[in-house]
CSV table of C-alpha atoms and ligand atoms in Angstrom, one decimal:
chain,number,residue,atom,x,y,z
A,260,MET,CA,108.3,34.8,-124.2
A,261,THR,CA,110.3,33.6,-127.2
A,262,ASP,CA,112.2,30.8,-125.6
A,263,ALA,CA,109.8,30.2,-122.6
A,264,PRO,CA,109.4,26.6,-121.6
A,265,GLY,CA,106.6,24.9,-123.4
A,266,ALA,CA,105.3,23.2,-120.3
A,267,THR,CA,104.7,23.8,-116.6
A,268,PRO,CA,103.5,21.5,-113.8
A,269,HIS,CA,99.9,22.6,-114.8
A,270,ALA,CA,100.4,21.7,-118.5
A,271,HIS,CA,98.2,19.4,-120.6
A,272,PRO,CA,99.4,15.9,-119.7
A,273,ALA,CA,102.8,15.3,-121.3
A,274,PRO,CA,102.5,13.0,-124.3
A,275,ARG,CA,104.6,9.8,-124.1
A,276,ALA,CA,106.8,10.7,-127.1
A,277,PRO,CA,106.8,13.7,-129.6
A,278,ALA,CA,104.0,13.7,-132.1
A,279,ALA,CA,106.4,12.9,-135.0
A,280,ASP,CA,107.6,9.7,-133.2
A,281,ARG,CA,104.0,8.6,-132.4
A,282,ALA,CA,102.9,9.2,-136.0
A,283,ARG,CA,105.9,7.4,-137.5
A,284,ASP,CA,105.4,4.5,-135.1
A,285,ALA,CA,101.7,4.1,-135.8
A,286,LEU,CA,102.3,4.1,-139.6
A,287,ARG,CA,104.7,1.2,-139.2
A,288,ARG,CA,102.8,-0.7,-136.5
A,289,VAL,CA,99.2,-0.2,-137.5
A,290,LEU,CA,99.3,0.2,-141.3
A,291,GLY,CA,102.5,-1.8,-141.8
A,292,ALA,CA,104.0,0.9,-144.0
A,293,ARG,CA,107.5,2.3,-144.2
A,294,PRO,CA,107.3,6.1,-143.7
A,295,ALA,CA,108.7,8.2,-146.6
A,296,LEU,CA,108.4,11.5,-144.8
A,297,VAL,CA,107.0,13.2,-141.8
A,298,ALA,CA,105.4,16.7,-141.9
A,299,CYS,CA,104.2,18.8,-139.1
A,300,ALA,CA,102.1,21.9,-138.4
A,301,PRO,CA,101.5,23.9,-135.2
A,302,GLY,CA,98.4,24.9,-133.3
A,303,ARG,CA,98.0,28.6,-132.6
A,304,VAL,CA,96.9,31.0,-129.9
A,305,ASN,CA,95.3,34.1,-131.1
A,306,LEU,CA,96.6,37.1,-129.1
A,307,ILE,CA,93.9,39.5,-130.4
A,308,GLY,CA,91.6,40.0,-133.4
A,309,GLU,CA,88.7,37.6,-132.7
A,310,HIS,CA,85.9,37.0,-135.2
A,311,THR,CA,87.5,39.5,-137.5
A,312,ASP,CA,89.1,37.1,-140.1
A,313,TYR,CA,85.8,36.3,-141.9
A,314,ASN,CA,85.1,40.0,-142.0
A,315,ASP,CA,88.3,40.8,-144.0
A,316,GLY,CA,89.8,42.2,-140.8
A,317,LEU,CA,93.0,42.0,-138.7
A,318,VAL,CA,94.2,39.1,-136.5
A,319,MET,CA,97.3,38.5,-134.5
A,320,PRO,CA,98.0,34.9,-133.6
A,321,LEU,CA,101.2,33.1,-132.8
A,322,ALA,CA,102.1,29.5,-133.8
A,323,LEU,CA,102.5,27.3,-130.8
A,324,ALA,CA,105.2,24.7,-130.0
A,325,GLN,CA,102.5,22.1,-129.8
A,326,ARG,CA,102.0,20.6,-133.2
A,327,CYS,CA,100.4,17.8,-135.3
A,328,ALA,CA,102.6,15.4,-137.2
A,329,ALA,CA,101.6,13.4,-140.2
A,330,ALA,CA,103.8,10.5,-141.3
A,331,ALA,CA,103.1,9.3,-144.9
A,332,ALA,CA,104.0,6.5,-147.3
A,333,PRO,CA,103.0,6.4,-151.0
A,334,ARG,CA,100.5,3.8,-152.4
A,335,ASP,CA,99.8,3.2,-156.1
A,336,ASP,CA,96.3,1.8,-155.8
A,337,GLY,CA,94.4,5.1,-155.3
A,338,LEU,CA,93.6,4.3,-151.6
A,339,LEU,CA,94.0,6.6,-148.7
A,340,ARG,CA,94.5,4.7,-145.4
A,341,LEU,CA,94.5,6.8,-142.3
A,342,VAL,CA,95.4,6.1,-138.7
A,343,ALA,CA,95.0,8.4,-135.7
A,344,ALA,CA,97.9,7.3,-133.5
A,345,ASP,CA,96.4,8.7,-130.3
A,346,LEU,CA,93.0,7.1,-130.6
A,347,ALA,CA,92.1,3.6,-129.5
A,348,PRO,CA,91.5,1.0,-132.1
A,349,PRO,CA,89.4,0.1,-134.1
A,350,GLY,CA,88.0,3.7,-134.5
A,351,ASN,CA,91.5,5.0,-135.3
A,352,VAL,CA,91.8,3.4,-138.8
A,353,PHE,CA,89.9,4.6,-141.9
A,354,GLU,CA,90.2,3.7,-145.5
A,355,HIS,CA,88.9,5.5,-148.6
A,356,ASP,CA,89.2,5.1,-152.3
A,357,LEU,CA,90.3,8.6,-153.5
A,358,ASP,CA,88.3,8.1,-156.7
A,359,ALA,CA,85.0,7.5,-154.8
A,360,THR,CA,82.6,10.1,-153.4
A,361,PRO,CA,83.8,10.9,-149.8
A,362,PRO,CA,81.4,10.0,-147.0
A,363,ASP,CA,79.9,12.6,-144.7
A,364,LEU,CA,82.6,13.0,-142.0
A,365,ARG,CA,81.2,16.1,-140.2
A,366,GLY,CA,82.1,15.9,-136.5
A,367,ARG,CA,84.7,13.1,-137.0
A,368,TRP,CA,88.5,13.3,-136.9
A,369,GLN,CA,88.8,11.8,-140.4
A,370,ALA,CA,87.4,15.0,-142.0
A,371,TYR,CA,90.6,16.8,-141.0
A,372,ALA,CA,92.8,14.3,-142.8
A,373,LEU,CA,90.7,13.0,-145.7
A,374,GLY,CA,89.6,16.6,-146.6
A,375,PRO,CA,93.0,18.0,-147.3
A,376,ALA,CA,94.3,14.7,-148.8
A,377,ALA,CA,91.3,14.5,-151.2
A,378,LEU,CA,91.8,18.1,-152.4
A,379,CYS,CA,95.6,17.5,-152.9
A,380,ALA,CA,94.9,14.3,-154.8
A,381,ALA,CA,92.6,16.3,-157.1
A,382,LEU,CA,95.6,18.6,-157.9
A,383,ALA,CA,98.0,15.7,-158.6
A,384,GLY,CA,96.6,15.1,-162.1
A,385,ARG,CA,97.2,11.4,-161.8
A,386,ARG,CA,96.1,8.5,-159.6
A,387,VAL,CA,97.7,8.8,-156.2
A,388,GLY,CA,97.3,7.1,-152.8
A,389,ALA,CA,98.9,7.1,-149.4
A,390,ASP,CA,99.1,5.6,-146.0
A,391,VAL,CA,99.0,8.4,-143.4
A,392,ALA,CA,99.3,8.4,-139.6
A,393,ILE,CA,98.6,11.5,-137.6
A,394,ALA,CA,99.5,12.3,-134.0
A,395,SER,CA,98.9,15.7,-132.2
A,396,ASP,CA,100.2,17.5,-129.2
A,397,VAL,CA,97.7,20.3,-129.7
A,398,PRO,CA,94.9,20.1,-127.1
A,399,ILE,CA,91.9,18.9,-129.0
A,400,GLY,CA,88.8,21.2,-129.3
A,401,ALA,CA,90.3,23.8,-126.9
A,402,GLY,CA,90.3,26.7,-129.4
A,403,LEU,CA,94.0,26.3,-130.2
A,404,SER,CA,93.4,25.2,-133.8
A,405,SER,CA,93.9,21.4,-133.4
A,406,SER,CA,91.9,21.0,-136.6
A,407,ALA,CA,93.9,23.5,-138.7
A,408,ALA,CA,97.1,21.9,-137.5
A,409,ALA,CA,95.9,18.5,-138.6
A,410,GLU,CA,94.7,19.7,-142.0
A,411,VAL,CA,97.9,21.6,-142.7
A,412,ALA,CA,100.1,18.7,-141.5
A,413,VAL,CA,98.3,16.2,-143.7
A,414,ALA,CA,98.2,18.5,-146.7
A,415,SER,CA,102.0,19.3,-146.3
A,416,ALA,CA,102.8,15.6,-146.1
A,417,VAL,CA,100.7,14.3,-149.0
A,418,SER,CA,101.5,17.2,-151.3
A,419,SER,CA,105.2,16.6,-150.8
A,420,LEU,CA,104.7,12.9,-151.3
A,421,TRP,CA,102.8,13.3,-154.5
A,422,GLY,CA,104.9,16.2,-155.9
A,423,VAL,CA,102.0,18.6,-155.8
A,424,SER,CA,103.3,22.2,-155.6
A,425,LEU,CA,101.4,24.2,-153.1
A,426,PRO,CA,102.7,27.7,-152.4
A,427,PRO,CA,102.1,28.7,-148.7
A,428,LEU,CA,99.0,30.8,-149.2
A,429,ASP,CA,97.4,28.1,-151.5
A,430,LEU,CA,98.2,25.5,-148.8
A,431,ALA,CA,96.3,27.6,-146.2
A,432,ARG,CA,93.4,28.1,-148.5
A,433,LEU,CA,93.2,24.5,-149.6
A,434,CYS,CA,93.0,23.5,-145.9
A,435,ARG,CA,90.2,26.0,-145.2
A,436,ARG,CA,88.3,24.6,-148.2
A,437,ALA,CA,88.7,21.2,-146.6
A,438,GLU,CA,87.3,22.4,-143.3
A,439,HIS,CA,84.3,24.0,-145.0
A,440,GLY,CA,83.6,21.1,-147.3
A,441,PHE,CA,84.5,18.1,-145.2
A,442,ALA,CA,84.2,19.2,-141.6
A,443,GLY,CA,81.2,21.5,-142.3
A,444,VAL,CA,82.7,24.4,-140.3
A,445,PRO,CA,82.4,27.8,-142.0
A,446,CYS,CA,85.7,29.1,-140.5
A,447,GLY,CA,87.8,32.1,-141.6
A,448,LEU,CA,91.4,31.7,-142.7
A,449,MET,CA,93.3,32.7,-139.5
A,450,ASP,CA,94.0,29.3,-138.2
A,451,GLN,CA,95.3,27.8,-141.4
A,452,MET,CA,97.4,30.9,-142.0
A,453,ALA,CA,98.9,30.7,-138.5
A,454,ALA,CA,99.7,27.0,-139.0
A,455,VAL,CA,101.5,27.8,-142.3
A,456,PHE,CA,103.2,31.1,-141.6
A,457,GLY,CA,104.3,30.8,-138.0
A,458,ARG,CA,107.8,32.0,-137.1
A,459,GLU,CA,109.7,31.4,-133.9
A,460,GLY,CA,110.0,34.4,-131.7
A,461,HIS,CA,107.2,36.2,-133.6
A,462,ALA,CA,103.4,36.7,-133.7
A,463,MET,CA,101.8,37.2,-137.1
A,464,LEU,CA,99.8,40.4,-137.9
A,465,ILE,CA,97.6,39.1,-140.7
A,466,ASP,CA,95.4,41.3,-142.8
A,467,CYS,CA,92.6,39.0,-143.9
A,468,ARG,CA,91.6,41.2,-146.7
A,469,ASP,CA,94.7,40.6,-148.8
A,470,ASN,CA,96.2,37.9,-146.5
A,471,ARG,CA,99.4,39.8,-146.0
A,472,VAL,CA,101.4,38.6,-143.1
A,473,GLU,CA,103.7,40.8,-141.0
A,474,HIS,CA,105.9,39.0,-138.4
A,475,VAL,CA,106.0,41.0,-135.2
A,476,PRO,CA,108.8,40.2,-132.8
A,477,LEU,CA,107.5,39.1,-129.4
A,478,PRO,CA,109.1,40.4,-126.2
A,479,ARG,CA,112.0,38.4,-124.8
A,480,ALA,CA,111.2,35.5,-122.4
A,481,GLY,CA,112.8,37.6,-119.6
A,482,ALA,CA,110.4,40.5,-120.3
A,483,ALA,CA,107.0,38.8,-120.6
A,484,ALA,CA,105.2,35.5,-120.7
A,485,LEU,CA,102.0,34.4,-122.4
A,486,VAL,CA,99.9,31.9,-120.4
A,487,VAL,CA,97.3,29.8,-122.1
A,488,ALA,CA,94.6,28.3,-119.8
A,489,ASP,CA,92.0,25.8,-120.8
A,490,SER,CA,88.5,26.2,-119.3
A,491,GLY,CA,87.9,22.6,-120.2
A,492,VAL,CA,84.4,23.7,-121.5
A,493,ARG,CA,83.5,22.3,-124.9
A,494,HIS,CA,80.1,23.6,-126.0
A,495,SER,CA,78.3,21.6,-128.6
A,496,LEU,CA,76.5,24.9,-129.5
A,497,ALA,CA,79.8,26.4,-130.7
A,498,ALA,CA,79.5,25.5,-134.4
A,499,GLY,CA,75.9,26.8,-134.8
A,500,GLN,CA,76.6,29.9,-132.9
A,501,TYR,CA,79.8,30.6,-135.0
A,502,ALA,CA,77.7,30.3,-138.2
A,503,ALA,CA,75.0,32.6,-136.7
A,504,ARG,CA,77.6,35.3,-135.8
A,505,ARG,CA,79.1,35.0,-139.2
A,506,ALA,CA,75.7,35.4,-140.8
A,507,ALA,CA,74.9,38.4,-138.6
A,508,CYS,CA,78.1,40.2,-139.8
A,509,ALA,CA,77.3,39.4,-143.4
A,510,ALA,CA,73.8,40.8,-143.0
A,511,ALA,CA,75.1,43.9,-141.3
A,512,ALA,CA,77.6,44.5,-144.1
A,513,ARG,CA,74.8,44.1,-146.7
A,514,ALA,CA,72.6,46.5,-144.9
A,515,LEU,CA,75.4,49.1,-144.8
A,516,GLY,CA,76.0,48.5,-148.6
A,517,LEU,CA,79.5,47.2,-148.0
A,518,ALA,CA,81.3,44.1,-149.3
A,519,SER,CA,82.5,43.4,-145.7
A,520,LEU,CA,82.6,45.0,-142.3
A,521,ARG,CA,86.3,45.9,-142.9
A,522,ASP,CA,85.0,49.1,-144.6
A,523,ALA,CA,82.5,50.0,-141.9
A,524,ASP,CA,82.9,52.7,-139.2
A,525,GLU,CA,81.2,53.4,-135.9
A,526,ALA,CA,79.3,56.4,-137.1
A,527,THR,CA,77.7,54.6,-140.1
A,528,ILE,CA,76.8,51.6,-138.0
A,529,ASN,CA,75.2,53.8,-135.3
A,530,ALA,CA,73.3,55.8,-138.0
A,531,ALA,CA,72.0,52.7,-139.7
A,532,ASP,CA,68.8,51.1,-138.6
A,533,LEU,CA,70.3,47.7,-137.7
A,534,PRO,CA,68.7,45.1,-135.4
A,535,ARG,CA,70.6,45.1,-132.1
A,536,GLU,CA,72.4,41.8,-132.6
A,537,ARG,CA,73.8,42.9,-136.0
A,538,ARG,CA,74.7,46.4,-134.7
A,539,ASP,CA,76.6,44.9,-131.7
A,540,CYS,CA,78.5,42.4,-133.9
A,541,ALA,CA,79.4,45.1,-136.4
A,542,LEU,CA,80.6,47.4,-133.6
A,543,HIS,CA,82.8,44.6,-132.2
A,544,VAL,CA,84.4,44.0,-135.5
A,545,VAL,CA,85.2,47.6,-136.2
A,546,ARG,CA,86.6,48.2,-132.7
A,547,GLU,CA,88.5,44.9,-132.7
A,548,ASN,CA,90.3,45.8,-135.9
A,549,GLU,CA,91.5,49.1,-134.2
A,550,ARG,CA,92.5,47.1,-131.1
A,551,VAL,CA,94.7,44.8,-133.2
A,552,ARG,CA,96.5,47.8,-134.7
A,553,ALA,CA,97.0,49.3,-131.3
A,554,PHE,CA,98.1,46.0,-129.8
A,555,ALA,CA,100.7,45.4,-132.5
A,556,ALA,CA,102.0,48.9,-132.0
A,557,ALA,CA,102.3,48.5,-128.3
A,558,VAL,CA,104.1,45.1,-128.6
A,559,ARG,CA,106.5,46.7,-131.1
A,560,ALA,CA,107.1,49.6,-128.6
A,561,GLY,CA,107.5,47.2,-125.7
A,562,ASP,CA,104.6,48.9,-123.9
A,563,LEU,CA,103.1,45.8,-122.3
A,564,PRO,CA,100.6,47.6,-120.1
A,565,ALA,CA,99.1,49.1,-123.3
A,566,ALA,CA,99.1,45.8,-125.0
A,567,GLY,CA,97.4,44.2,-122.0
A,568,ALA,CA,94.7,46.9,-121.9
A,569,ARG,CA,93.7,46.1,-125.5
A,570,MET,CA,93.4,42.4,-124.6
A,571,ASN,CA,91.1,43.3,-121.7
A,572,GLU,CA,88.9,45.5,-124.0
A,573,SER,CA,88.8,42.7,-126.5
A,574,HIS,CA,87.5,40.3,-123.9
A,575,GLU,CA,84.8,42.7,-122.7
A,576,SER,CA,83.7,43.2,-126.3
A,577,LEU,CA,83.5,39.5,-127.0
A,578,ARG,CA,81.5,39.0,-123.8
A,579,ASP,CA,79.1,41.9,-124.1
A,580,LEU,CA,78.8,42.7,-127.8
A,581,TYR,CA,79.7,39.6,-129.7
A,582,ARG,CA,78.4,37.3,-126.9
A,583,VAL,CA,80.7,34.4,-127.4
A,584,SER,CA,82.2,34.1,-123.9
A,585,CYS,CA,80.9,31.9,-121.1
A,586,ALA,CA,81.0,31.9,-117.3
A,587,GLU,CA,84.1,29.8,-117.0
A,588,LEU,CA,86.1,31.9,-119.5
A,589,ASP,CA,85.0,35.1,-117.6
A,590,ALA,CA,86.0,33.5,-114.3
A,591,LEU,CA,89.5,32.7,-115.6
A,592,VAL,CA,90.0,36.2,-117.1
A,593,CYS,CA,88.8,37.8,-113.9
A,594,ALA,CA,91.1,35.7,-111.7
A,595,ALA,CA,94.1,36.4,-114.0
A,596,ARG,CA,93.6,40.1,-113.8
A,597,SER,CA,93.7,40.0,-110.0
A,598,VAL,CA,97.3,38.8,-110.1
A,599,PRO,CA,100.0,41.5,-109.7
A,600,GLY,CA,102.2,41.6,-112.8
A,601,VAL,CA,99.4,40.6,-115.2
A,602,PHE,CA,99.0,43.1,-118.1
A,603,GLY,CA,95.9,41.7,-119.7
A,604,SER,CA,93.8,38.6,-120.2
A,605,ARG,CA,91.1,37.5,-122.7
A,606,MET,CA,89.3,34.5,-124.2
A,607,THR,CA,90.9,33.3,-127.3
A,608,GLY,CA,89.5,31.5,-130.4
A,609,GLY,CA,85.9,31.0,-131.4
A,610,GLY,CA,84.5,31.1,-127.8
A,611,PHE,CA,81.8,29.3,-125.9
A,612,GLY,CA,84.6,27.5,-124.0
A,613,GLY,CA,88.2,26.7,-124.9
A,614,CYS,CA,91.0,28.8,-123.6
A,615,THR,CA,92.1,32.2,-122.3
A,616,VAL,CA,95.4,33.9,-123.0
A,617,THR,CA,97.1,36.1,-120.5
A,618,LEU,CA,100.1,38.5,-120.9
A,619,CYS,CA,102.1,38.9,-117.8
A,620,ALA,CA,105.5,39.6,-116.3
A,621,PRO,CA,107.6,36.4,-115.9
A,622,ARG,CA,107.4,36.7,-112.1
A,623,ALA,CA,103.6,36.5,-112.3
A,624,VAL,CA,103.5,33.1,-113.9
A,625,ALA,CA,103.5,31.0,-110.7
A,626,PRO,CA,100.8,33.0,-108.8
A,627,LEU,CA,98.8,33.2,-112.1
A,628,LEU,CA,98.8,29.5,-112.5
A,629,ALA,CA,97.6,29.1,-109.0
A,630,ALA,CA,94.9,31.7,-109.3
A,631,LEU,CA,93.6,30.1,-112.6
A,632,ASP,CA,93.4,26.7,-111.0
A,633,ASP,CA,91.5,28.1,-107.9
A,634,ALA,CA,89.1,30.0,-110.2
A,635,LEU,CA,88.3,27.0,-112.4
A,636,ARG,CA,87.8,24.7,-109.5
A,637,ALA,CA,85.3,27.2,-108.1
A,638,ALA,CA,83.5,27.9,-111.4
A,639,HIS,CA,83.6,24.5,-113.0
A,640,GLY,CA,84.7,22.0,-110.3
A,641,THR,CA,87.8,21.0,-112.3
A,642,PRO,CA,91.5,21.8,-112.2
A,643,CYS,CA,92.9,24.2,-114.8
A,644,ARG,CA,95.3,23.0,-117.4
A,645,ALA,CA,97.6,25.8,-118.4
A,646,PHE,CA,100.9,26.3,-120.1
A,647,VAL,CA,103.4,29.1,-121.0
A,648,ALA,CA,103.1,29.5,-124.7
A,649,ALA,CA,106.3,29.1,-126.8
A,650,SER,CA,106.2,30.4,-130.4
A,651,SER,CA,107.4,28.1,-133.2
A,652,ARG,CA,107.7,28.0,-137.0
A,653,GLY,CA,104.9,27.0,-139.3
A,654,ALA,CA,104.3,23.8,-141.3
A,655,HIS,CA,107.3,22.0,-142.7
A,656,VAL,CA,108.6,18.6,-143.7
A,657,LEU,CA,110.4,17.4,-140.6
A,658,GLU,CA,112.2,14.5,-142.2
A,659,ARG,CA,112.5,12.4,-145.3
A,660,LEU,CA,113.3,8.8,-144.7
B,109,LIG,C1,87.7,29.9,-135.1
B,109,LIG,C2,87.8,30.0,-136.6
B,109,LIG,C3,88.7,31.2,-137.0
B,109,LIG,C4,88.3,32.5,-136.4
B,109,LIG,C5,88.1,32.3,-134.9
B,109,LIG,C6,87.5,33.5,-134.2
B,109,LIG,O1,89.0,29.7,-134.5
B,109,LIG,O2,88.4,28.8,-137.1
B,109,LIG,O3,88.6,31.3,-138.4
B,109,LIG,O4,87.1,33.0,-137.0
B,109,LIG,O5,87.3,31.2,-134.6
B,109,LIG,O6,88.4,34.6,-134.2
C-alpha cells in the first residue's frame, strides 16, 4: 500500500503534466509573472471516522499522492491576482484588492484561494500582494478534499512568500476558517489537518478534541491495497445536509448536557428522550469513535480482516443511522464486498455521492476494479473511475525559483 502505483487503467484521466508544472506555466503565460516559489498540498482519503471531526472525535485519513500546486510571485500593490490553470478562460482569472471587502464567493473556486490568501495577508502586518496560479490533480468535488488541498497549497505559498510564520496546526486552522468564511461550508478540521500532516507510508490517527496526530504505518504494498472509487455522483444537497447533520449532533450534545458528543455513551443516549434523528446521529458518532480505535489497532497488528470489518460497519452506520450514503455508493460498496480478497469497503468523505474506499489483498485489485465498473454502469449508467491510493507527505514548498 505504501508504494502502490498511483494510477491504474481506470484512474481519473491522467493530467497532461504534474500540477506544479501546470501552475508554474499558467503563472508565466496567463499572468505574465515570474514564479518565486511553488507550494503543494495533497488531497486525502478518509479510511474511517466519518462525521466525527466536528464532534471532537477520532478520524483516520491518509494524504494522497494527488495534490494541488500553487505557484506564486510577489506584488507590491496590494493586489491578489489568481488563475486556475485547469479552467478555461476567461473564468479562470480573478483579481482582488486585498484591502477591499471580499466579494461573496460561495460555490466558486476563487473562495478556496482568496480565502486563505486574505487571512494570511491580514497576518502579514504590512501591505502585501501576489500573483498566484493553482492547478490540481485531486478529483474535484469527489469527497477527496480538493478544497482543503487548494486552501492549504495557497496558504503555504503566500505565507512563505510574505514571510508569515504559520506553524502547521495554525495553517490547518486558518484554512478551515477560510472554508467557513469564504466558501460558506461549516466543515470540521480533518481535511485541512490531513493536507498539512500527511506522511508517506502512514495514515493519520487524529484526535479532533486536542488535534493530536499519531502517524500509523500502513501495511506494505505487497500486503494490502486501498482502492478509491468515484461514484461520479455530486449532490447539490450535500452542503445543506452536512450543516443539518452537524446541527443535529450539536442539539443532541446540548440535550445530554455535554460540550460535544465525544463525551457521550450509548447508555446515556438511549436513556435520553431524544428525537429519533438526533439519537441516531449521536449513536453513529459514539460507535464510529470506537471503530476508529479498533481499526487503528487492527492496522497496527496487521489484522486486515478485522480492519475491513470495521470499515463495513462504518458504512452501514453512515447509511442507516447518519443517512448520508446514496444508492450509487451502496452499489459500489456491495460490489466490492463480493470480490474475493476484499477485507472491507465503505463510503468516504461527507457523503451524498463522492467516493468509496476499499481495503483488499493486492491480488484482488484487478477483479475489484472490474466489479466496481460493472456495478456503477448498472446503478448509474456510467463507468467507474478508480485508483489505487498511494500515501504522500503533507503540504510543503516544492521549489523556490
Ligand atoms: C467533509 C468535511 C470534513 C468531515 C467529513 C465527514 O469532508 O470537510 O470536515 O466532516 O466531511 O467526515
